[in-house]
PDB file of C-alpha atoms in Angstrom:
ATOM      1  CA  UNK A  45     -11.199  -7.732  10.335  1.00  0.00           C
ATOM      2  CA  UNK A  46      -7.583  -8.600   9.319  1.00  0.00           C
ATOM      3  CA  UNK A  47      -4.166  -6.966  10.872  1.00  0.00           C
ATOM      4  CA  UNK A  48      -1.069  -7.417  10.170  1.00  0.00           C
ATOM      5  CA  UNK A  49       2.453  -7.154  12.091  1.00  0.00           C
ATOM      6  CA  UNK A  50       5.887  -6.194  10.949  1.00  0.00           C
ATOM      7  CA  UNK A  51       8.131  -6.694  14.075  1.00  0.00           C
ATOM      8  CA  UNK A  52      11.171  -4.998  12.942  1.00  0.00           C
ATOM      9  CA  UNK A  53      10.245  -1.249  12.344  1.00  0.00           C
ATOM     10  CA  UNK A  54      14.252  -0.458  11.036  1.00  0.00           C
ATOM     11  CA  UNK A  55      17.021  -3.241   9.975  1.00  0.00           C
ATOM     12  CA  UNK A  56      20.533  -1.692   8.962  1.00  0.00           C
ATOM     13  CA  UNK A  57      22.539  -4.641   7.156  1.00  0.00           C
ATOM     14  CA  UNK A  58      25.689  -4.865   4.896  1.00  0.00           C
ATOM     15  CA  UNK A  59      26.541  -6.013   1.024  1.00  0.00           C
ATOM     16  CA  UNK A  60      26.162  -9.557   1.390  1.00  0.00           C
ATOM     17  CA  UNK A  61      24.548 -10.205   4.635  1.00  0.00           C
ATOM     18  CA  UNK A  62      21.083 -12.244   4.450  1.00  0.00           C
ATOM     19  CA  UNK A  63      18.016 -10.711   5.084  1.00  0.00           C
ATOM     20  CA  UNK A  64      15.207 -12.022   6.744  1.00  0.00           C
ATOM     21  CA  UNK A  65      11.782  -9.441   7.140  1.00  0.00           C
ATOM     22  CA  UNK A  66       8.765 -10.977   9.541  1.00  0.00           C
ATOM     23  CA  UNK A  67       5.505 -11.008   9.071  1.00  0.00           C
ATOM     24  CA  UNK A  68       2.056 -11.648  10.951  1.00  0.00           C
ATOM     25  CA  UNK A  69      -1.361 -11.703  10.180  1.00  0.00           C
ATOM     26  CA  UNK A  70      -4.420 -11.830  11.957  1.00  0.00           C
ATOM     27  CA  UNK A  71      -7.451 -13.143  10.252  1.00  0.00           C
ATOM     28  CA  UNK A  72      -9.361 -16.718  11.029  1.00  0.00           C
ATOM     29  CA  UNK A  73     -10.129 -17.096   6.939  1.00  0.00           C
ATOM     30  CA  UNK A  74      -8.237 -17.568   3.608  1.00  0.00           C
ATOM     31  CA  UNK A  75      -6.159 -14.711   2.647  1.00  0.00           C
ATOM     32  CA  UNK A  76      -4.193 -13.506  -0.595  1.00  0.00           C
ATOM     33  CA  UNK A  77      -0.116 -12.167   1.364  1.00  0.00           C
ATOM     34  CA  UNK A  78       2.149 -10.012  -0.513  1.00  0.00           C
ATOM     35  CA  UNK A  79       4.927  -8.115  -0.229  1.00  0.00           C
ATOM     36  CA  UNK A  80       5.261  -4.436  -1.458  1.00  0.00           C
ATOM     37  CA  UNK A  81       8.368  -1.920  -1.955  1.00  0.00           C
ATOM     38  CA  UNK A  82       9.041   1.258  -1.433  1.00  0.00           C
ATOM     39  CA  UNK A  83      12.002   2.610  -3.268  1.00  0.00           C
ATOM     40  CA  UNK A  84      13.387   6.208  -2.047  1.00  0.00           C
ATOM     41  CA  UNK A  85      11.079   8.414  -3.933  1.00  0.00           C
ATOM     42  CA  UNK A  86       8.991   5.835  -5.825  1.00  0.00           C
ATOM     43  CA  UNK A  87       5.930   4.297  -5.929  1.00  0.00           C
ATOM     44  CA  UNK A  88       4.476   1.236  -4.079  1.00  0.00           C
ATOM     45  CA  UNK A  89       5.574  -1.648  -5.880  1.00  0.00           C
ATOM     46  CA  UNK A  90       4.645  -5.228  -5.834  1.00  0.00           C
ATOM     47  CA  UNK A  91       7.826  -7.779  -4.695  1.00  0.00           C
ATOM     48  CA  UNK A  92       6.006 -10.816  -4.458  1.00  0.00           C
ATOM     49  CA  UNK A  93       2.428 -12.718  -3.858  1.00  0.00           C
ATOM     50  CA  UNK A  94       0.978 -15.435  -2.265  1.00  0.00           C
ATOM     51  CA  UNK A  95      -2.538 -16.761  -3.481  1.00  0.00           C
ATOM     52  CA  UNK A  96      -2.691 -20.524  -3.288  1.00  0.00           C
ATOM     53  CA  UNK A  97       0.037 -23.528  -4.114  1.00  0.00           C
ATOM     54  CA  UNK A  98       3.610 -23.860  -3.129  1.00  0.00           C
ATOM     55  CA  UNK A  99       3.989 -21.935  -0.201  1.00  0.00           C
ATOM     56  CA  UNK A 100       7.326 -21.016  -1.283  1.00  0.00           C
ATOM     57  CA  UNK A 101       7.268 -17.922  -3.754  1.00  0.00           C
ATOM     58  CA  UNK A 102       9.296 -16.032  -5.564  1.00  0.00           C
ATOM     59  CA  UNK A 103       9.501 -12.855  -6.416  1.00  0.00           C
ATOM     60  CA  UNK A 104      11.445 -10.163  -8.490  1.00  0.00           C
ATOM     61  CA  UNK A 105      15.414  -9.601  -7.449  1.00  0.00           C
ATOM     62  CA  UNK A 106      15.997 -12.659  -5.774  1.00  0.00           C
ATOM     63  CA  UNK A 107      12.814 -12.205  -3.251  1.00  0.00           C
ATOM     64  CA  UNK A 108      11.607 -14.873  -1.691  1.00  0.00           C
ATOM     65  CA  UNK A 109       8.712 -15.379   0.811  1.00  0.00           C
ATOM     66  CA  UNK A 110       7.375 -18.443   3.024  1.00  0.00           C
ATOM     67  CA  UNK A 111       3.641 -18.839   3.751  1.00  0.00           C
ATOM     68  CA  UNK A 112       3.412 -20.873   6.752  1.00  0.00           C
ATOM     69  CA  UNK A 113      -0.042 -21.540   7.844  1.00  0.00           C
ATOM     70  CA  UNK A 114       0.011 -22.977  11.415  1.00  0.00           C
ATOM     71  CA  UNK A 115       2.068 -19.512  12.290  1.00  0.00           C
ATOM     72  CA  UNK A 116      -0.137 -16.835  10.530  1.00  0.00           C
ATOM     73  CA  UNK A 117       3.188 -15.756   8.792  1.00  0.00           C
ATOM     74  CA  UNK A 118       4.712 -15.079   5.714  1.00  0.00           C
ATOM     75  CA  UNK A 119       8.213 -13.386   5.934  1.00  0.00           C
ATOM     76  CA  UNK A 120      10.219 -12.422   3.489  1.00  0.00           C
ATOM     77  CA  UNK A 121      13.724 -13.467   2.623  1.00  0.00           C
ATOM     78  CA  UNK A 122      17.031 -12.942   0.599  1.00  0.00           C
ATOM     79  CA  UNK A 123      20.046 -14.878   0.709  1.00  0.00           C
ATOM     80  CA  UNK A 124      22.153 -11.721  -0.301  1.00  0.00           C
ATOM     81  CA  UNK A 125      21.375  -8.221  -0.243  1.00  0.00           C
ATOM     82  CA  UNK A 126      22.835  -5.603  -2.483  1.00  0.00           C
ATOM     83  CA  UNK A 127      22.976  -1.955  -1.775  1.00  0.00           C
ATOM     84  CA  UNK A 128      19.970  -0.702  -4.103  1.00  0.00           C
ATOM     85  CA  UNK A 129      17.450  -3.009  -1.894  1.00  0.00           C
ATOM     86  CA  UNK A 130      17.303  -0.078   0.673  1.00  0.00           C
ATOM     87  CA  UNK A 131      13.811   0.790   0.606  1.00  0.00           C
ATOM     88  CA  UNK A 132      10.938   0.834   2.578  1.00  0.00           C
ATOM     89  CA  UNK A 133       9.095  -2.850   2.573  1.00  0.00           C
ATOM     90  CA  UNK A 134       5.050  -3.355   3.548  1.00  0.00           C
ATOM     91  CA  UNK A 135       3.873  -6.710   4.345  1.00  0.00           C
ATOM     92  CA  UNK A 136       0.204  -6.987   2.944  1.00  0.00           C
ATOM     93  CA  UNK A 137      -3.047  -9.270   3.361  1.00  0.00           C
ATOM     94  CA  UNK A 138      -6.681  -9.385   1.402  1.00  0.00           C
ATOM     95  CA  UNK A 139      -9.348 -11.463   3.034  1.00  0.00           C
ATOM     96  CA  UNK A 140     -11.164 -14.052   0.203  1.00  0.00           C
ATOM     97  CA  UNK A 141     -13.756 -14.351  -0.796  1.00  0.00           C
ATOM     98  CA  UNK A 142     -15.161 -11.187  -1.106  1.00  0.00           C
ATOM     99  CA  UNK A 143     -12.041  -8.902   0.073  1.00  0.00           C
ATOM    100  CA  UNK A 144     -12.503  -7.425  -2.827  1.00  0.00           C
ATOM    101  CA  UNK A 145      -8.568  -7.375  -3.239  1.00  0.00           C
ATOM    102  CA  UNK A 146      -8.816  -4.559  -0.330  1.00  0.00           C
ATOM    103  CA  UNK A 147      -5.507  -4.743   1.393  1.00  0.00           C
ATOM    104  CA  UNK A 148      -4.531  -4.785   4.853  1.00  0.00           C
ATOM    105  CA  UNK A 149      -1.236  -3.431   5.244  1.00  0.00           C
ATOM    106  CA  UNK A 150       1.688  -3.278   8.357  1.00  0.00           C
ATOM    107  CA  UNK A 151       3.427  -0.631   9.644  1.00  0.00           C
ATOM    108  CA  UNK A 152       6.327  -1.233   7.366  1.00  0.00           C
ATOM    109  CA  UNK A 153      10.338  -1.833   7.661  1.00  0.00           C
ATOM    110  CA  UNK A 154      12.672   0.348   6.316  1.00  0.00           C
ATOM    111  CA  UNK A 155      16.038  -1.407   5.376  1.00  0.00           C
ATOM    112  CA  UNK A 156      19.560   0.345   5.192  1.00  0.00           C
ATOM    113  CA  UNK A 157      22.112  -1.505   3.101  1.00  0.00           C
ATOM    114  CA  UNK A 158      25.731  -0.608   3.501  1.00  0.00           C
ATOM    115  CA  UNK A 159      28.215  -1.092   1.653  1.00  0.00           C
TER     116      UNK A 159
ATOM    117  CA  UNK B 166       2.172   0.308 -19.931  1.00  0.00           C
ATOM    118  CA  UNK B 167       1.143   3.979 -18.382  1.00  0.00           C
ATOM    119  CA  UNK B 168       0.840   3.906 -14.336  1.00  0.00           C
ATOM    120  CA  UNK B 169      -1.670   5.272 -11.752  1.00  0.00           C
ATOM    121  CA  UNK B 170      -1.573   9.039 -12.447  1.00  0.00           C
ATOM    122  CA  UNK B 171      -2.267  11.538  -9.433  1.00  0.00           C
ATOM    123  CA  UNK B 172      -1.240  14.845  -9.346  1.00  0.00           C
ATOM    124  CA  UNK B 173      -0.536  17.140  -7.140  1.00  0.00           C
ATOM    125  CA  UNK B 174       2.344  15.283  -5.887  1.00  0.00           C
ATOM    126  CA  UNK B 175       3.180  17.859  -3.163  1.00  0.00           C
ATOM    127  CA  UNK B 176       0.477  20.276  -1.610  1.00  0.00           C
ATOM    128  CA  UNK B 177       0.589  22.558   1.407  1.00  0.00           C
ATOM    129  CA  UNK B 178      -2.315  24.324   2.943  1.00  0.00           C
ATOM    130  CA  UNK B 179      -3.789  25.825   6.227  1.00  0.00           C
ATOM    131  CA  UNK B 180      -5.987  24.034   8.360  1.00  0.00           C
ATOM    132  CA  UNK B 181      -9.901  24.305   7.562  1.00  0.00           C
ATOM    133  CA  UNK B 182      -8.904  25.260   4.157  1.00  0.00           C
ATOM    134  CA  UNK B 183     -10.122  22.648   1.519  1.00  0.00           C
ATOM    135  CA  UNK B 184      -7.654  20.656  -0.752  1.00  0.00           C
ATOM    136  CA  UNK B 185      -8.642  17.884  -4.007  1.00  0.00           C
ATOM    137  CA  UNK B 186      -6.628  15.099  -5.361  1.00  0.00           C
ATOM    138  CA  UNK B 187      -7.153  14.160  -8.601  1.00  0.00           C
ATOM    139  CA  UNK B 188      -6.007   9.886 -10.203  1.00  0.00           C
ATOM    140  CA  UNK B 189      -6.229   8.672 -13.153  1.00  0.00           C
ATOM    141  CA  UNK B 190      -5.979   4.987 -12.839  1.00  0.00           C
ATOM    142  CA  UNK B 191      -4.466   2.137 -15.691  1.00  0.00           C
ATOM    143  CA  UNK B 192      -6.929   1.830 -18.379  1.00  0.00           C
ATOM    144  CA  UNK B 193      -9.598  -1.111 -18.114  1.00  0.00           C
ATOM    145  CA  UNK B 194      -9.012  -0.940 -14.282  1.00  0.00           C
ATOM    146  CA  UNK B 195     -12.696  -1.351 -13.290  1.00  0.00           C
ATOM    147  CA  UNK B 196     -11.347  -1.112  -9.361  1.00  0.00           C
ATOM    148  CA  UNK B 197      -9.978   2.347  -7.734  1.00  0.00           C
ATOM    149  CA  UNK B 198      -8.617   2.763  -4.507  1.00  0.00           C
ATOM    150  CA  UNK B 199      -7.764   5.545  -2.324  1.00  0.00           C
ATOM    151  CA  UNK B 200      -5.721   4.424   0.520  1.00  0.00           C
ATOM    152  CA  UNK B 201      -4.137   6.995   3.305  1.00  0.00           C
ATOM    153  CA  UNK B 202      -0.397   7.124   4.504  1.00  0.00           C
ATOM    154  CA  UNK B 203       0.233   8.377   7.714  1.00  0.00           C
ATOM    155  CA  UNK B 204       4.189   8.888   8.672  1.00  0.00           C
ATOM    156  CA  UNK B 205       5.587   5.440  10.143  1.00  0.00           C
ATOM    157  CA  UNK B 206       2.325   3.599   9.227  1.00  0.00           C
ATOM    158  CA  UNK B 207       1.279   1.305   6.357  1.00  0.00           C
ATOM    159  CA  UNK B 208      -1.547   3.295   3.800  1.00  0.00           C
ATOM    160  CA  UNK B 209      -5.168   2.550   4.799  1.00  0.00           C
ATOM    161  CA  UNK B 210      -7.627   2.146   2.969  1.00  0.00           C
ATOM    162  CA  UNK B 211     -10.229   5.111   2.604  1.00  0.00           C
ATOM    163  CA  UNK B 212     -12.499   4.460   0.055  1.00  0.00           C
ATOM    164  CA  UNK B 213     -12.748   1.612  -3.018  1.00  0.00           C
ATOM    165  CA  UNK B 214     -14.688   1.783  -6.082  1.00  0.00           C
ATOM    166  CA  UNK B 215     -15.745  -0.853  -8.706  1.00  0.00           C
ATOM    167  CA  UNK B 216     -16.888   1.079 -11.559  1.00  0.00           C
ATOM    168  CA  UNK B 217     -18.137   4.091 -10.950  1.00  0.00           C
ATOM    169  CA  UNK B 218     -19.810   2.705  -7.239  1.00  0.00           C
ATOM    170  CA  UNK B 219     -18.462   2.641  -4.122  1.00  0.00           C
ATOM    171  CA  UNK B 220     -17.897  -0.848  -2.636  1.00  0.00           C
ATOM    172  CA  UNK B 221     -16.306   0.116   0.369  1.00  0.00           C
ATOM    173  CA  UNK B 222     -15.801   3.582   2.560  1.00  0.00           C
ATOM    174  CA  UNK B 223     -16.270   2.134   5.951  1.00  0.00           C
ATOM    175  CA  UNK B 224     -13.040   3.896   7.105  1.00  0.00           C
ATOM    176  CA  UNK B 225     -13.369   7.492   5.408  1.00  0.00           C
ATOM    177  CA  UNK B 226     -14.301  10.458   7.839  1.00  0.00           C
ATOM    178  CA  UNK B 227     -17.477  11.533   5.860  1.00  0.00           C
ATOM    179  CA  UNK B 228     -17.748  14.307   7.677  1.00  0.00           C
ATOM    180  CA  UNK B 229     -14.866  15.852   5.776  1.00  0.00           C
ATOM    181  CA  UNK B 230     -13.798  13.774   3.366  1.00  0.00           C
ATOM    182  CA  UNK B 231     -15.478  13.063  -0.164  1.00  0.00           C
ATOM    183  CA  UNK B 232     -14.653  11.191  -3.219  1.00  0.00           C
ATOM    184  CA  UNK B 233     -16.174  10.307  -6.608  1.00  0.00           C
ATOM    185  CA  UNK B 234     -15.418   8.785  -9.591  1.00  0.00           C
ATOM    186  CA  UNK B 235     -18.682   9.649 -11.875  1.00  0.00           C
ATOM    187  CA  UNK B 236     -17.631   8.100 -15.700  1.00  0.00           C
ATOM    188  CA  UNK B 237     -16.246   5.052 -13.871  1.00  0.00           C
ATOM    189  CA  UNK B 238     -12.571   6.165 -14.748  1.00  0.00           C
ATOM    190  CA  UNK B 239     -10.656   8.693 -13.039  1.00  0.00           C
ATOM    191  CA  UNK B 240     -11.240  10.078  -9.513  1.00  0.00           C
ATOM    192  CA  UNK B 241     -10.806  12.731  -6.925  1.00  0.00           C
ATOM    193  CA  UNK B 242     -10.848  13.072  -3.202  1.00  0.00           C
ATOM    194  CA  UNK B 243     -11.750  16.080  -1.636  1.00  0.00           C
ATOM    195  CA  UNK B 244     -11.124  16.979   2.137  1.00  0.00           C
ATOM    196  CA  UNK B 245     -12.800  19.982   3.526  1.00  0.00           C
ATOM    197  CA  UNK B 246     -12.312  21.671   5.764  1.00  0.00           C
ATOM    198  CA  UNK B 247      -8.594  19.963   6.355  1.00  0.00           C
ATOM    199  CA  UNK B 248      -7.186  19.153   9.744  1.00  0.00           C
ATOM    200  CA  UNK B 249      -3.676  18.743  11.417  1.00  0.00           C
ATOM    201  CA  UNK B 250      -4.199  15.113  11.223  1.00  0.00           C
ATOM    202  CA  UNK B 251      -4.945  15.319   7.789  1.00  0.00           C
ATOM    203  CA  UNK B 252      -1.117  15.729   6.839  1.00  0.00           C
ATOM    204  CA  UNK B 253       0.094  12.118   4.965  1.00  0.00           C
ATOM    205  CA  UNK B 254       0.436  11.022   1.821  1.00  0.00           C
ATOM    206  CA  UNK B 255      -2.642  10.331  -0.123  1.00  0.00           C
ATOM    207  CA  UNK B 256      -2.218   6.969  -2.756  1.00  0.00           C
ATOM    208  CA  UNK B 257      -4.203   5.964  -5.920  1.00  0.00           C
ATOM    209  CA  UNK B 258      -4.003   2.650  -6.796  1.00  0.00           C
ATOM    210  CA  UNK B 259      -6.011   0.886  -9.439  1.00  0.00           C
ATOM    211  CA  UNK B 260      -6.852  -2.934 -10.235  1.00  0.00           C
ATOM    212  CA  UNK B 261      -9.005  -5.509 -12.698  1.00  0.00           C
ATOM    213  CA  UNK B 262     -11.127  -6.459 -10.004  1.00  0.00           C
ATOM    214  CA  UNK B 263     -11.902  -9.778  -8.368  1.00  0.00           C
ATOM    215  CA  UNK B 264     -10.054 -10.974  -5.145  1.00  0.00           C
ATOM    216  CA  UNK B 265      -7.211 -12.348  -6.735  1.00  0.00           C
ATOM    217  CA  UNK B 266      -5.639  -9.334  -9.018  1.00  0.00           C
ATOM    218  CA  UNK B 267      -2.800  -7.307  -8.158  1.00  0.00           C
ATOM    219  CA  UNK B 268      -3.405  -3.494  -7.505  1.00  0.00           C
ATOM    220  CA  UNK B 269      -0.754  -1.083  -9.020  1.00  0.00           C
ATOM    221  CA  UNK B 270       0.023   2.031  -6.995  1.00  0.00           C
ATOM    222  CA  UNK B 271       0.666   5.685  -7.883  1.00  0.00           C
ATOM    223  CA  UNK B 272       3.583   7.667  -6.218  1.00  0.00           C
ATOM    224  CA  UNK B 273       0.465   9.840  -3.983  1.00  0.00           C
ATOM    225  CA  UNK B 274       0.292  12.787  -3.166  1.00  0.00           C
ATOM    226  CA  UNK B 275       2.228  14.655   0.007  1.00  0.00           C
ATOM    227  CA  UNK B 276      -0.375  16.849   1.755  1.00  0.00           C
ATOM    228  CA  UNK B 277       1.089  18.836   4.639  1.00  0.00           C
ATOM    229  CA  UNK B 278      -1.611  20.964   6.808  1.00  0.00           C
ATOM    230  CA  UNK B 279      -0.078  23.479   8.774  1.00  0.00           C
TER     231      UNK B 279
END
């Protein structure tokens, strides 16, 4: 079975600053990775996804994410973050073939952007 | 392009009592989830459907918990009786199917046991 590790549980940043997120899986097969969002009071939302190609993706509001194989990770970046990213952000991983698009999710981050 | 429906989105009961959570999932969605949210932890999955047939439950207490989705559309989860442990937020989410298509999330439903 599939796991996945967020290692930073709470990240308090500034207007501006860059944000980096990290993420780990655990699984010895081929995997679908995305990132989900959790905006105060809304629902799950999808950021970004990783299925096959470029490991380099991009996502929606200047998202970005790096699969990277040989390290079972795929964190998620931002050059600059604005205020209205604070949200709650879940690192996620389906198994293929067969997962059946069942995800495996971490324990989550939840980001604080000051201004 | 209407959402994953669930309502209640708040419910409070007493332990052993019985509580049901009803989704209605994006239409043509042939794949239903119910996944569980515990308080500082990522939702788990409890039970998927494809169609009206359950694919996986592997991880849902059976001893308390049921769920069903009989005209292959919407879908409820029942818990009874309910448990301390129970309290977390329960999410709907819905997909086309296949390993490779993106599920879309409701907002869940808060269930507090006291």
């Amino acid at each position: 079975a599939q796991s996945v590790s967020q290692h930073n549980h709470h990240v308090i940043l500034s207007e501006a600053a860059s944000l980096e997120l990290g993420c780990n899986y655990s699984y010895g097969g081929t995997v679908n990775l995305f990132w989900y969002v959790q905006y105060p009071g809304q629902h799950l939302q999808l950021l970004l996804k990783y299925f096959s190609g470029d490991p380099l993706v991009k996502g929606i509001k200047g998202f970005e994410a790096e699969f990277i194989k040989s390290k079972f990770s795929f964190n998620l970046r931002k050059p600059s973050v604005q205020w209205s990213d604070t949200a709650e952000y879940f690192c996620a991983v389906n198994a293929r073939p067969g997962g059946g698009n069942k995800l495996t999710f971490g324990t989550g981050t939840q980001l604080k952007v000051e201004l | 392009e209407a959402g994953v429906a669930q309502s209640p989105r708040y419910k409070i009961i007493e332990k052993r009592q019985s509580v049901a959570f009803w989704c209605n999932p994006i239409s043509g969605h042939a794949t239903l989830y119910w996944y569980q949210q515990i308080l500082g932890q990522g939702p788990k999955l409890l039970i998927q459907f494809q169609n009206n047939g359950v694919v996986d439950d592997s991880q849902l207490p059976k001893d308390r918990f049921s769920a069903e989705r009989l005209k292959g559309v919407d879908s409820t989860l029942k818990i009874q009786p309910a448990k301390l442990e129970d309290s977390a937020v329960y999410l709907c989410a819905s997909s086309l199917g296949g390993d490779s298509s993106e599920a879309f999330f409701g907002q869940g439903t808060r269930l507090t046991v006291v």
